[in-house]
Short mmCIF file of C-alpha atoms and ligand atoms in Angstrom, two decimals:
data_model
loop_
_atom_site.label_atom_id
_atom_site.label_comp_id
_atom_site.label_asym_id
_atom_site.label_seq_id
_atom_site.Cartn_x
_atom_site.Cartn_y
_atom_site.Cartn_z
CA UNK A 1 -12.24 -14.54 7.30
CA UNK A 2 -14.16 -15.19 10.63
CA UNK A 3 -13.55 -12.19 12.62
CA UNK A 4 -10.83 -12.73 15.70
CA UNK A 5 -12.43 -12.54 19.82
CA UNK A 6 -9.29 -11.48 20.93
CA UNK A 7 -10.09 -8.10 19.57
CA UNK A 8 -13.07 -7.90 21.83
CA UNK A 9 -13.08 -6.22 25.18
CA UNK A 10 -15.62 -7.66 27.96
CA UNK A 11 -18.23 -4.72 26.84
CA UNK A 12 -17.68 -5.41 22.78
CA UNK A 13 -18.22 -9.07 23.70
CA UNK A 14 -21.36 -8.55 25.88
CA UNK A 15 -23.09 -6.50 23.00
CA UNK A 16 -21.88 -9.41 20.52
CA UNK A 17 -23.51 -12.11 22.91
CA UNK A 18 -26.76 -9.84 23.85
CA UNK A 19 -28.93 -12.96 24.18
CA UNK A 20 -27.09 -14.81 26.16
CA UNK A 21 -26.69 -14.67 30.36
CA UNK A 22 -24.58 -11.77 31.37
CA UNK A 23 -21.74 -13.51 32.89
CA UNK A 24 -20.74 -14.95 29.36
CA UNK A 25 -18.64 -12.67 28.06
CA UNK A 26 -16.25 -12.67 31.07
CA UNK A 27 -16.50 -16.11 30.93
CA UNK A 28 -15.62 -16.23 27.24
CA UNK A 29 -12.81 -13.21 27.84
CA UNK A 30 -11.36 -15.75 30.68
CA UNK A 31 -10.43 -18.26 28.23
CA UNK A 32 -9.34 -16.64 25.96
CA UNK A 33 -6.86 -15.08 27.86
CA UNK A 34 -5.75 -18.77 28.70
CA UNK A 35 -5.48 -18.92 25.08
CA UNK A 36 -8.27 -21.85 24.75
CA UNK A 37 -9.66 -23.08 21.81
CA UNK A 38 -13.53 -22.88 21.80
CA UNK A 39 -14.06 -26.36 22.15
CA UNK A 40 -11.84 -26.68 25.27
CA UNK A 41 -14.32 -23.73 27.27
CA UNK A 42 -15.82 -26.23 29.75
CA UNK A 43 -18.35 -23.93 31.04
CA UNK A 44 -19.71 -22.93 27.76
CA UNK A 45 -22.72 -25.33 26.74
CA UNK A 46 -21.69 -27.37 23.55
CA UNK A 47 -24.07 -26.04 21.73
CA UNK A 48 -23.15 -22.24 22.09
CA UNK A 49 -19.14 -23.69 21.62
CA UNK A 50 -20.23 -24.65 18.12
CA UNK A 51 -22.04 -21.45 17.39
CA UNK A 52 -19.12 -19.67 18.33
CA UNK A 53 -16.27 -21.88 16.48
CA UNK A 54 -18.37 -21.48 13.52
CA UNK A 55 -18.46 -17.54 13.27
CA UNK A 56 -15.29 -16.66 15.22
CA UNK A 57 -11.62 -17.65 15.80
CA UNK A 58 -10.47 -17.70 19.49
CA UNK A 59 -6.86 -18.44 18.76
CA UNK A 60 -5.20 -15.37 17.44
CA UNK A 61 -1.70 -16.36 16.62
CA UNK A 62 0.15 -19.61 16.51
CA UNK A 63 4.01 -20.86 17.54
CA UNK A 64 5.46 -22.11 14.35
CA UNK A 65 9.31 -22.25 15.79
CA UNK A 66 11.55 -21.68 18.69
CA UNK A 67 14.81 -20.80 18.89
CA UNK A 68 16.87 -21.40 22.48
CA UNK A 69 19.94 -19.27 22.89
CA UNK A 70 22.34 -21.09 24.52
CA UNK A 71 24.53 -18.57 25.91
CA UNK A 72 21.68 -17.15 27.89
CA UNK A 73 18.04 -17.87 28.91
CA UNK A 74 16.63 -16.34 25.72
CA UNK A 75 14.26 -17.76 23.52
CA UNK A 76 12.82 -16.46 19.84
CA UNK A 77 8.92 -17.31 18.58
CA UNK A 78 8.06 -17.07 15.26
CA UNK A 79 4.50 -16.77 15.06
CA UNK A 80 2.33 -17.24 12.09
CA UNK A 81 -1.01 -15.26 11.61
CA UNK A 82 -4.55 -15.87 9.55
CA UNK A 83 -3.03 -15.13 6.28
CA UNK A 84 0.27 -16.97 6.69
CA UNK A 85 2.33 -13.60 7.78
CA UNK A 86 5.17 -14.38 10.16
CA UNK A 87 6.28 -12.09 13.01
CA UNK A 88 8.94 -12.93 15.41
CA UNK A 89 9.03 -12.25 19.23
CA UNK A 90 11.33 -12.59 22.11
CA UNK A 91 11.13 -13.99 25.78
CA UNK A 92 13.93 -13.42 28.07
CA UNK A 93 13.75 -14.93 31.68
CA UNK A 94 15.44 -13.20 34.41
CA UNK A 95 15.22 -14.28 38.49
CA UNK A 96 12.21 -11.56 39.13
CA UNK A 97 10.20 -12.42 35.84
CA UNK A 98 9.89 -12.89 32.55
CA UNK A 99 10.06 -10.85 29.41
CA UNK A 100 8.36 -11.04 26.10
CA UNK A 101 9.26 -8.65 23.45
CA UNK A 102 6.38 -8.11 20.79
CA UNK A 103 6.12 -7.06 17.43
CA UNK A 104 3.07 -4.51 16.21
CA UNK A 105 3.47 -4.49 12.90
CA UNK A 106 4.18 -6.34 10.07
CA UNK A 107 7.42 -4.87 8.61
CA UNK A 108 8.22 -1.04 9.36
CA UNK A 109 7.25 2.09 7.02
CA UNK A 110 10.01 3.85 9.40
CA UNK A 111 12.80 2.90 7.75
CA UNK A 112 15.98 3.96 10.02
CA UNK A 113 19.08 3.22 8.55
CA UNK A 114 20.14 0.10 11.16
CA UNK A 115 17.11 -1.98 11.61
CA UNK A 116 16.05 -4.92 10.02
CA UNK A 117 12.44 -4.83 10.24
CA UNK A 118 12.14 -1.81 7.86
CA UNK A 119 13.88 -3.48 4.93
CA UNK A 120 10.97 -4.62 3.28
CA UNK A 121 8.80 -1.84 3.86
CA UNK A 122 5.51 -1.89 5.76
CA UNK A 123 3.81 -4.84 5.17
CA UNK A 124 0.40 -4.44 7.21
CA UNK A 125 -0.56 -3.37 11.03
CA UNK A 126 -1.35 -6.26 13.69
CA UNK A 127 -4.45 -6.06 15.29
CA UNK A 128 -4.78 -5.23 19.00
CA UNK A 129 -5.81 -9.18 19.56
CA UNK A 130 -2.92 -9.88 17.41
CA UNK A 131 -0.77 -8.23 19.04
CA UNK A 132 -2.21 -9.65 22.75
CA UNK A 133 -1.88 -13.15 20.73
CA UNK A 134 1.46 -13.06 21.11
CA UNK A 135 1.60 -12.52 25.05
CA UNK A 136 -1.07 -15.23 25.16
CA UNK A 137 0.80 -17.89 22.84
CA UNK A 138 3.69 -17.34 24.92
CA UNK A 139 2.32 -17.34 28.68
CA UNK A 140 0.58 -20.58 27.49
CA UNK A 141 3.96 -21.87 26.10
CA UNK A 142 5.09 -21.87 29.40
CA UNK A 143 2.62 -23.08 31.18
CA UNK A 144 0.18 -20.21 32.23
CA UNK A 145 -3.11 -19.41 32.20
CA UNK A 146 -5.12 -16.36 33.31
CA UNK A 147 -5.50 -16.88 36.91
CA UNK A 148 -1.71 -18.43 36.79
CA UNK A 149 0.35 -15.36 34.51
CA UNK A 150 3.85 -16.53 33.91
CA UNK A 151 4.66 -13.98 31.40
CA UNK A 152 4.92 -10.47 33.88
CA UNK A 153 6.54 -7.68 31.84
CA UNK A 154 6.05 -6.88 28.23
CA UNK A 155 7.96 -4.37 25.90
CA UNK A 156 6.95 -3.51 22.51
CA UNK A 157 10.06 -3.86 20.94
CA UNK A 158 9.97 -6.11 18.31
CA UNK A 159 8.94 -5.26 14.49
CA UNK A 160 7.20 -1.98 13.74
CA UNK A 161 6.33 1.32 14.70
CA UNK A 162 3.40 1.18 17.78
CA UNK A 163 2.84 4.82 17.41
CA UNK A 164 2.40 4.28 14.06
CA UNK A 165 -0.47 1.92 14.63
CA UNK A 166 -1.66 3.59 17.70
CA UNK A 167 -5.61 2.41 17.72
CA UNK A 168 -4.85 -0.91 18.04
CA UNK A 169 -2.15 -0.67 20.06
CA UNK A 170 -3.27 1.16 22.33
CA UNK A 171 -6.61 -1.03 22.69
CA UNK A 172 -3.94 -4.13 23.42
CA UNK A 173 -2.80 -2.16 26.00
CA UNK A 174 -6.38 -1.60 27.60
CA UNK A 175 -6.85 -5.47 27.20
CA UNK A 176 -3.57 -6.89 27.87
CA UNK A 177 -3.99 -4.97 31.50
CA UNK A 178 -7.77 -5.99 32.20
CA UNK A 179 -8.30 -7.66 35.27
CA UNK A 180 -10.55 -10.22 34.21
CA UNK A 181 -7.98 -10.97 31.82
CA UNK A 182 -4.12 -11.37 31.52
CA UNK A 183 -4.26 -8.87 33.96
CA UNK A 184 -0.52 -7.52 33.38
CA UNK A 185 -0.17 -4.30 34.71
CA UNK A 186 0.74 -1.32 32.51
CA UNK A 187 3.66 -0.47 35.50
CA UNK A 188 5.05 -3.83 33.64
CA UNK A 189 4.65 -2.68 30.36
CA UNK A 190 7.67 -0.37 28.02
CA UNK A 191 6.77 1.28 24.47
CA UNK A 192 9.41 1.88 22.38
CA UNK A 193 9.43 4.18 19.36
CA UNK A 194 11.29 5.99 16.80
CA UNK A 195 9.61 9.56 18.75
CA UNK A 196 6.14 9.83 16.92
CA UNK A 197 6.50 12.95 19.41
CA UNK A 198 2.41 14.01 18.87
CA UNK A 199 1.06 10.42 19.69
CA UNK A 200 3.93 10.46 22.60
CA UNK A 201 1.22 13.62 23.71
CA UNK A 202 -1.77 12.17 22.66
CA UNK A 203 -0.52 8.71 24.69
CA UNK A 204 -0.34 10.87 28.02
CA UNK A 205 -3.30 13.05 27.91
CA UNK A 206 -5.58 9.71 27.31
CA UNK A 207 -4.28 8.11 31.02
CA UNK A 208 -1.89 5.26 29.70
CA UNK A 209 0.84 4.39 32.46
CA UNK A 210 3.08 2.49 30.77
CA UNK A 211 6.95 3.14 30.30
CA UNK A 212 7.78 5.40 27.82
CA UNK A 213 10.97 4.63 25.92
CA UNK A 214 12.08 6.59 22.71
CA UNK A 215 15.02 5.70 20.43
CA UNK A 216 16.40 8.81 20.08
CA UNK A 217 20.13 7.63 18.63
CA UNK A 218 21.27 11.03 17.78
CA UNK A 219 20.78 14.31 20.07
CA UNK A 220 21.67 16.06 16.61
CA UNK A 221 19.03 16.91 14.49
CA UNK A 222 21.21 16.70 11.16
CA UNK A 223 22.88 13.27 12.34
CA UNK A 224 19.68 11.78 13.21
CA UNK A 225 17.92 12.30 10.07
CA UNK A 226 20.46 10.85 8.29
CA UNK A 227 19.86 7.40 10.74
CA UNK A 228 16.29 7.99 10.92
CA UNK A 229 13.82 9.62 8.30
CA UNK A 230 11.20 10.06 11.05
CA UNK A 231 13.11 13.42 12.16
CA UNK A 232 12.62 15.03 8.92
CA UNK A 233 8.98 15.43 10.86
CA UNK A 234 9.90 15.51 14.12
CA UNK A 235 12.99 17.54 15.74
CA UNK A 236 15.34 16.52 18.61
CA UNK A 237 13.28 19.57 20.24
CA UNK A 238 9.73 18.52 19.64
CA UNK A 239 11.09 14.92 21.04
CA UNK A 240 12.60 16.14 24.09
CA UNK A 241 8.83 18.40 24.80
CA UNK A 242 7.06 15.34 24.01
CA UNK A 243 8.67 13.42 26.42
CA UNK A 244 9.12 16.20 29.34
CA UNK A 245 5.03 16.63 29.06
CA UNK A 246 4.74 12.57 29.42
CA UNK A 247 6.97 12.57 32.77
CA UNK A 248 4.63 15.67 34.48
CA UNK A 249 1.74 13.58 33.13
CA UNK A 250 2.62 10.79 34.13
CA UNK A 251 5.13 10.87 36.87
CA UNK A 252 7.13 7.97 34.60
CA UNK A 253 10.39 8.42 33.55
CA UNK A 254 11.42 8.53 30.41
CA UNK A 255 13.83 6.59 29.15
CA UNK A 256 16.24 7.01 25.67
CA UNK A 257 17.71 4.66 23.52
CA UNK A 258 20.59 4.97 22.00
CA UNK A 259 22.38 2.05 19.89
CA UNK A 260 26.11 3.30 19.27
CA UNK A 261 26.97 3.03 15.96
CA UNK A 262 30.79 3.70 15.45
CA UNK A 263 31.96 6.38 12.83
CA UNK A 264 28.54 8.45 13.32
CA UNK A 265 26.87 9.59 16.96
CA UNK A 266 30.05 8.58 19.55
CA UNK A 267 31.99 12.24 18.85
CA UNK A 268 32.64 15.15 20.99
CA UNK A 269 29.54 16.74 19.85
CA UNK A 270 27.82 13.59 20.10
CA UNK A 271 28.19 13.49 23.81
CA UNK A 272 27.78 17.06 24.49
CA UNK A 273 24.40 17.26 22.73
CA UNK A 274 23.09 14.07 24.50
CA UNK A 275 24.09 15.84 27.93
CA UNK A 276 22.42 18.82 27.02
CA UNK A 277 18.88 17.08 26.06
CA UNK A 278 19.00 15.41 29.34
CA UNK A 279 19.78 17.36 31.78
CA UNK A 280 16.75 19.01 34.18
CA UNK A 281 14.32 16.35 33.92
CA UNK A 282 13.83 12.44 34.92
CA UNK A 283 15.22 10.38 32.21
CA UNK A 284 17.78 7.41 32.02
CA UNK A 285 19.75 7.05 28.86
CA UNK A 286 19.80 3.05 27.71
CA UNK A 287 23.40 2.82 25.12
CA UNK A 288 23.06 -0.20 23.00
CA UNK A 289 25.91 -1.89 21.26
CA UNK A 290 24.38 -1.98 17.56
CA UNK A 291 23.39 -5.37 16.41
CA UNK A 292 25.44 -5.97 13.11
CA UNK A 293 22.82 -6.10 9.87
CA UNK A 294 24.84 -7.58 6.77
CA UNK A 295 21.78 -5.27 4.65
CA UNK A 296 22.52 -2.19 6.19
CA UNK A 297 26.56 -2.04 6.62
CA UNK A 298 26.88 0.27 9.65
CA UNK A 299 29.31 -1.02 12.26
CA UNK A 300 29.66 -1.46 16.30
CA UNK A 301 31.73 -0.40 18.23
CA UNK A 302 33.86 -2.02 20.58
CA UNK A 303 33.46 -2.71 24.39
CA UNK A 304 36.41 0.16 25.27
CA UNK A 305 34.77 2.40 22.77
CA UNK A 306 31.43 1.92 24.52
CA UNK A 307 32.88 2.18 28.10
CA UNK A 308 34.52 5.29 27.65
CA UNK A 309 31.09 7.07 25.42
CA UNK A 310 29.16 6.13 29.17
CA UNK A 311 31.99 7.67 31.24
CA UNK A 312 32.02 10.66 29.57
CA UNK A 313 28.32 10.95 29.87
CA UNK A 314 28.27 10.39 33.36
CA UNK A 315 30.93 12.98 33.74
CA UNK A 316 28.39 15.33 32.58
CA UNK A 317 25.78 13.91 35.14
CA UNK A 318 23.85 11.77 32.71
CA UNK A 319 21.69 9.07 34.25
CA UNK A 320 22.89 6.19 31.69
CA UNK A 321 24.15 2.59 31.66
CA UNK A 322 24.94 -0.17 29.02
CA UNK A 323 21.99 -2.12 27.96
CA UNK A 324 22.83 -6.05 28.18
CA UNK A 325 22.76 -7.97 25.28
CA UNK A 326 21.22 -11.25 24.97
CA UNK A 327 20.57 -13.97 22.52
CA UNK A 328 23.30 -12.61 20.26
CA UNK A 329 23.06 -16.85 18.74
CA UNK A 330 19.90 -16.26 17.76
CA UNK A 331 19.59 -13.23 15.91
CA UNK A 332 17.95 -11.20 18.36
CA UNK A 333 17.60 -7.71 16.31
CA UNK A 334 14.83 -7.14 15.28
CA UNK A 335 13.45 -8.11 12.06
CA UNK A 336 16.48 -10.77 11.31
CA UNK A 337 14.85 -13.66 11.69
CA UNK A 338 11.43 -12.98 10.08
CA UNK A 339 14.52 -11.92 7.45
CA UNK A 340 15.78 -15.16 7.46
CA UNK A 341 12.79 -17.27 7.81
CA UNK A 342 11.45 -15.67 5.03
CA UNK A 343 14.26 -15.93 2.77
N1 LIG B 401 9.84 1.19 16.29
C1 LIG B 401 10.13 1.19 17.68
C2 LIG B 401 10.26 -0.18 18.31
C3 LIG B 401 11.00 -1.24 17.56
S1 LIG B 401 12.74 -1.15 17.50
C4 LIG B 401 11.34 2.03 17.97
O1 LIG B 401 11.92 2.57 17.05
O2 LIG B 401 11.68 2.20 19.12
C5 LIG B 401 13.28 -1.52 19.10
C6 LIG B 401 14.65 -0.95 19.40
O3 LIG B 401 15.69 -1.66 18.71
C7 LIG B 401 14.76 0.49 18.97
O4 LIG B 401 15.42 1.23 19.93
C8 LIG B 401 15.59 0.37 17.70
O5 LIG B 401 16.20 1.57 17.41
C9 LIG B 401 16.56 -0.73 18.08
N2 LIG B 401 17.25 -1.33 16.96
C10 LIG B 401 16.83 -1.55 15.71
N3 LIG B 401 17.78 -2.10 14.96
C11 LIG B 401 18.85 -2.26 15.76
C12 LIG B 401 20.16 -2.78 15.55
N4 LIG B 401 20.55 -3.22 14.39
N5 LIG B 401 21.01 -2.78 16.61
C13 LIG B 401 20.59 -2.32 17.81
N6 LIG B 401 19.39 -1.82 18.07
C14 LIG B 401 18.52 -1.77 17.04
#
């Protein structure tokens, strides 16, 4: 397999292309950013193009369908990789920008008890050009290029656990916000995970700036584990610490998911523990109405039942609001089309 240029950073690609003028590997980093195909680099001499498309691949990942909601401006990639692995991604449009929600991973090792990404198990990590691929594809599927971004805020949202591949992830995030590159600030740019609490540390203390959201679900230790195995390692406690010491770090703050799942973490106790967690520090609690997952049998709850879980958390000063849902048509939660594509 030829190896993959997205991987590269400007310095990586300067010590790959030591014999030729200096300004190449910006040059080279430019396009592909603008997700261009070697031959297509118009300043590159012909002859070094060939060299190139020989012993490298410049195109990471590749649109293989698209899926237009039609209740809202949502759209869902599948993408297909080297190997013939499919991940799925997101792009929602709003009136200041537009979204793209990316996958890390193929699959999930994480295995929470309402998400359909883990089902299958972990099936490999993406690589940190693999990973930018998908921001590329995209931004070029709508017209962009690097000096012309149309793609301006990214969450990692989609399949898999980006703490769980945190090498390459955390390289995308160094190239995804280069300036000689995509150039999309790291202000723009939410993590999500499942509260890997010591890469959560590990994240701050190495300078990252990016939005730091954790999908906590339970405040409950004992109700937690049972919807996510990930707490048998780390407690509510360690989770909360982890993401106090990213706010003084970083001055971001943090924000909580929490997808309501009826019959298990809307109670009394529910709410009270949530309150507690929260209270004497900057975070926003995000409630998400659960996405229904035939594999998994845990149900939503209803609008009224949702309304009234927020009012009694901002009773108790909680900083929270109702997430909006989108592309409900086109099975937005993660991991359910890859599912179904699959299949
Ligand atoms: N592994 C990371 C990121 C991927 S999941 C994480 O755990 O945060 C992105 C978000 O979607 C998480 O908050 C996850 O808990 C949530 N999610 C997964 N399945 C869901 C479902 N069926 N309904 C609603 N939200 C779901």
């Amino acid at each position: 397999m030829k190896q993959l240029l997205t991987d590269y950073n400007i310095e990586e690609l300067n010590q790959l292309f030591a014999d030729q003028p200096k300004f190449r590997a910006k040059q080279i980093f430019k396009w592909l950013h603008s997700y261009t195909d070697f031959a297509d680099m118009s300043d590159i001499p012909q002859s070094f193009r060939e060299e190139l498309a020989q012993n490298y691949t410049a195109i990471p990942i590749k649109i293989v369908k698209m899926l237009s909601s039609k209740k809202d401006n949502t759209k869902k990639f599948l993408y297909q990789l080297y190997d013939g692995n499919i991940v799925e991604g997101v792009l929602m449009e709003y009136k200041y920008g537009s979204t793209i929600c990316i996958s890390t991973q193929i699959g999930c090792r994480m295995g929470c008890a309402f998400c359909a990404s883990g089902i299958g198990g972990l099936v490999r990590n993406l690589s940190a050009g693999e990973i930018l691929g998908q921001v590329l594809a995209v931004n070029s599927y709508m017209g962009g290029t690097v000096t012309n971004r149309k793609v301006t805020n990214i969450v990692l949202m989609g399949s898999g656990e980006p703490l769980d591949n945190y090498l390459n992830v955390t390289k995308f995030l160094s190239l995804v916000s280069d300036p000689d590159g995509i150039n999309i600030s790291q202000r723009n740019i939410s993590l999500s995970t499942c509260g890997l609490a010591q890469n959560i540390i590990k994240l701050a203390d190495e300078g990252y700036k990016i939005i730091l959201t954790i999908s906590l679900h339970s405040a409950i230790d004992e109700v937690r584990k049972r919807l996510m195995p990930i707490s048998n390692k780390y407690k509510v406690e360690d989770i909360v610490n982890a993401a106090k010491y990213y706010f003084n770090k970083t001055g971001r703050r943090v924000i909580y998911e929490y997808a309501m799942i009826n019959g298990e973490n809307m109670d009394n106790d529910a709410i009270e523990a949530l309150a507690r967690i929260t209270r004497g520090y900057s975070c926003h609690v995000n409630l998400i109405m659960l996405n229904y997952v035939k594999e998994k049998g845990l149900n939503p709850c209803t609008r009224e039942q949702a309304k009234s879980f927020e009012n009694e958390l901002i009773k108790r000063n909680v900083s929270v609001t109702i997430r909006r849902s989108m592309g409900s048509d086109i099975e937005g939660a993660c991991g359910q089309l890859r599912r179904k594509f699959m299949e």
